[in-house]
Amino acid sequence: MNDRFLRACRRQPVDATPVWFMRQAGRYMPEYRALRQQYSLLELCRTPDLAAQVTLQPVDAIEVDAAILFSDLLLPLEPMGLRFDFVKGEGPAFDDPIRSAADVDRVRPIDPEAALGYVLDTIRQLKPRLEVPLIGFVGAPFTLASYAIEGGPSKDFARTKAMMYAEPEAWHTLCGRLADMAGTYLRAQIAAGVDAVQVFDSWVGQLGPADYREFALPHTRRVFEHIAGLGVPSIHFGVGTAMLLEDMATAGSDVVGADWRTPLDRAWQLIGPDKGIQGNLDPTLLLGPWSRVRASVEDIVNRAGGRPGHIFNLGHGVLPMTSPEVIQRVARLVHSLTSAKGR
Ligand code: CP3
């Protein structure tokens, strides 16, 4: 088993910097688009044979050092009582978003084995087929709550923040339930076999530091408390978090993910030397010329400075118009720049 990724999560020395890509399975891959001709996103996620196949597509095609379970952040919301579908070209759409304190009462706890058994079956199917570690994931309470409240994607998160400020008790009740779901669900993924987990707080950069500490951090911390002591490394990721990294580093993960807006060495200072860092190439850069991609990859590797604990990734997910060849080249470049013979 290639254990570079797990070693880097634990800040142990590695033979080369591990690489994986958020959204490494998805629309930029012709193999994925071919399957999507036949199946909806939810069908892919809910059919273990297909979800396992999609998880493996980038692992077979690209030199990545970890696989990420093919699933979606929003799947647990449905059994909790929040029905949604993915609408072509628009993203998720919820039937009855949470709009009041009374709505929070209909958010139920779940038993992951009963409610999301298909995800756990996918993990069990994948494990014997993988030579790299498998990453499981959940959404952090803030990001999940924002979908449940907005009912879909949002630019300003106005309804979410309005509930936070105007009905703090309802907000904390909702996020407490989401945190316990996320923690329980991660435990189930770990029991099924994932080797590491990532908590996505993709939209938490909407908050300033004081609001982050009051409304988001305690709930995210609770998610990490659920898995503390299980020996499975954890990554905590968000976008637009330059001002939040120091606080995020106190939530309880082993590694903190940074987006591309903060130079990697600066981000690592904020996170602190006792944590690993994941990141942080701008995903849109992959649409530009190779000379620029190459220079940015070199810059990130130099800023990591050979210190144990760097996992190379993008600052957010691979964009659908990215060329698979460029992704492959980036992975090879990181490996060659950081391997003993490349140095
Ligand atoms: O390869 C991987 O990273 C694993 C698979 C994965 C998906 N979603 C599959 C997916 C992961 C880790 C996610 C997490 C996820 N889902 C997040 C957090 C990550 C992030 O990007 O910050 C969020 C916010 C969601 C919710 C979600 N899922 C939205 C808003 C959308 C629509 C927007 C879009 O890109 O189309 C999705 C759809 C989705 N989930 C796709 C994939 C591959 C697009 C697929 C398709 O239509 O075929």
Tab-separated table of N, CA and C and ligand atoms in Angstrom, residues 21-27 32 36 41 68-74 86 91-92 137 147 200 202-203 237 316, ligand 1:
chain	number	residue	atom	x	y	z
A	21	PHE	N	-6.585	15.290	-5.533
A	21	PHE	CA	-7.293	16.476	-5.981
A	21	PHE	C	-8.742	16.422	-5.507
A	22	MET	N	-9.190	17.510	-4.890
A	22	MET	CA	-10.610	17.564	-4.569
A	22	MET	C	-11.396	17.531	-5.875
A	23	ARG	N	-12.493	16.791	-5.909
A	23	ARG	CA	-13.270	16.549	-7.138
A	23	ARG	C	-12.428	15.852	-8.210
A	24	GLN	N	-11.557	14.926	-7.763
A	24	GLN	CA	-10.730	14.242	-8.764
A	24	GLN	C	-11.547	13.287	-9.621
A	25	ALA	N	-12.711	12.880	-9.107
A	25	ALA	CA	-13.661	12.141	-9.944
A	25	ALA	C	-14.738	13.146	-10.335
A	26	GLY	N	-15.014	13.269	-11.612
A	26	GLY	CA	-16.056	14.229	-11.973
A	26	GLY	C	-16.023	14.605	-13.433
A	27	ARG	N	-16.705	15.691	-13.722
A	27	ARG	CA	-17.043	16.017	-15.114
A	27	ARG	C	-15.862	16.303	-16.026
A	32	TYR	N	-16.099	9.676	-16.642
A	32	TYR	CA	-17.206	10.074	-15.759
A	32	TYR	C	-18.390	10.575	-16.587
A	36	ARG	N	-22.351	9.414	-16.770
A	36	ARG	CA	-23.438	10.354	-16.491
A	36	ARG	C	-24.459	10.430	-17.625
A	41	LEU	N	-26.583	11.890	-11.058
A	41	LEU	CA	-25.583	11.958	-9.989
A	41	LEU	C	-26.041	11.138	-8.784
A	68	ILE	N	-10.668	9.477	-3.097
A	68	ILE	CA	-11.745	10.023	-2.261
A	68	ILE	C	-13.038	9.346	-2.681
A	69	LEU	N	-13.733	8.870	-1.665
A	69	LEU	CA	-15.014	8.209	-1.868
A	69	LEU	C	-15.895	9.046	-2.777
A	70	PHE	N	-16.488	8.442	-3.798
A	70	PHE	CA	-17.430	9.191	-4.616
A	70	PHE	C	-18.793	9.166	-3.945
A	71	SER	N	-19.214	10.343	-3.521
A	71	SER	CA	-20.479	10.484	-2.814
A	71	SER	C	-20.815	11.963	-2.874
A	72	ASP	N	-21.751	12.442	-2.101
A	72	ASP	CA	-21.959	13.886	-2.013
A	72	ASP	C	-22.226	14.298	-0.578
A	73	LEU	N	-21.777	15.520	-0.318
A	73	LEU	CA	-21.941	16.135	0.999
A	73	LEU	C	-23.381	16.157	1.499
A	74	LEU	N	-24.322	16.264	0.544
A	74	LEU	CA	-25.707	16.532	0.942
A	74	LEU	C	-26.503	15.266	1.217
A	86	PHE	N	-30.773	17.133	-7.442
A	86	PHE	CA	-29.836	17.960	-8.187
A	86	PHE	C	-30.511	18.377	-9.489
A	91	GLY	N	-27.529	22.957	-9.677
A	91	GLY	CA	-27.052	22.428	-8.408
A	91	GLY	C	-28.205	21.923	-7.559
A	92	PRO	N	-27.982	21.757	-6.259
A	92	PRO	CA	-28.998	21.150	-5.403
A	92	PRO	C	-30.207	22.060	-5.197
A	137	PHE	N	-15.649	11.404	3.833
A	137	PHE	CA	-15.876	12.822	4.120
A	137	PHE	C	-17.288	13.097	4.603
A	147	TYR	N	-26.949	24.984	3.154
A	147	TYR	CA	-27.787	24.377	2.105
A	147	TYR	C	-29.199	24.133	2.599
A	200	PHE	N	-15.527	18.983	5.058
A	200	PHE	CA	-15.640	20.109	4.137
A	200	PHE	C	-16.467	21.211	4.781
A	202	SER	N	-16.914	24.162	3.181
A	202	SER	CA	-16.609	24.904	1.963
A	202	SER	C	-16.990	26.379	2.037
A	203	TRP	N	-18.109	26.704	2.657
A	203	TRP	CA	-18.608	28.091	2.564
A	203	TRP	C	-18.413	28.899	3.843
A	237	PHE	N	-11.207	21.449	5.829
A	237	PHE	CA	-11.029	22.303	4.651
A	237	PHE	C	-12.133	23.346	4.506
A	316	HIS	N	-9.313	24.356	-4.183
A	316	HIS	CA	-10.709	23.904	-4.192
A	316	HIS	C	-10.804	22.852	-5.288
B	1	CP3	O1	-13.958	13.513	-6.252
B	1	CP3	C1	-14.448	13.987	-5.200
B	1	CP3	O2	-13.992	15.032	-4.656
B	1	CP3	C2	-15.514	13.197	-4.487
B	1	CP3	C3	-16.844	13.479	-4.779
B	1	CP3	C4	-17.570	14.692	-4.220
B	1	CP3	C5	-18.741	15.189	-4.841
B	1	CP3	N1	-19.244	16.168	-4.053
B	1	CP3	C6	-19.346	14.694	-6.061
B	1	CP3	C7	-20.102	15.652	-6.892
B	1	CP3	C8	-17.349	15.445	-3.082
B	1	CP3	C9	-16.204	15.356	-2.065
B	1	CP3	C10	-18.414	16.375	-2.977
B	1	CP3	C11	-18.550	17.318	-1.865
B	1	CP3	C12	-19.487	18.434	-2.016
B	1	CP3	N2	-20.764	18.388	-2.499
B	1	CP3	C13	-19.245	19.735	-1.543
B	1	CP3	C14	-18.013	20.174	-0.822
B	1	CP3	C15	-16.872	20.267	-1.737
B	1	CP3	C16	-16.727	21.579	-2.413
B	1	CP3	O3	-16.781	21.614	-3.638
B	1	CP3	O4	-16.498	22.533	-1.670
B	1	CP3	C17	-20.375	20.499	-1.826
B	1	CP3	C18	-20.548	21.972	-1.527
B	1	CP3	C19	-21.332	19.635	-2.415
B	1	CP3	C20	-22.701	19.964	-2.839
B	1	CP3	C21	-22.833	19.895	-4.320
B	1	CP3	N3	-22.715	18.745	-5.073
B	1	CP3	C22	-23.104	20.966	-5.192
B	1	CP3	C23	-23.270	22.417	-4.777
B	1	CP3	C24	-23.152	20.433	-6.487
B	1	CP3	C25	-23.518	21.120	-7.757
B	1	CP3	C26	-22.457	22.022	-8.241
B	1	CP3	C27	-21.699	21.372	-9.346
B	1	CP3	O5	-20.455	21.375	-9.281
B	1	CP3	O6	-22.332	20.879	-10.263
B	1	CP3	C28	-22.869	19.049	-6.379
B	1	CP3	C29	-22.785	18.100	-7.508
B	1	CP3	C30	-21.633	17.165	-7.525
B	1	CP3	N4	-21.162	16.448	-6.493
B	1	CP3	C31	-20.883	16.831	-8.681
B	1	CP3	C32	-19.929	15.875	-8.286
B	1	CP3	C33	-18.896	15.165	-9.129
B	1	CP3	C34	-21.146	17.379	-10.089
B	1	CP3	C35	-21.597	16.253	-10.816
B	1	CP3	C36	-22.514	16.055	-11.890
B	1	CP3	O7	-23.474	16.792	-12.136
B	1	CP3	O8	-22.260	15.024	-12.529
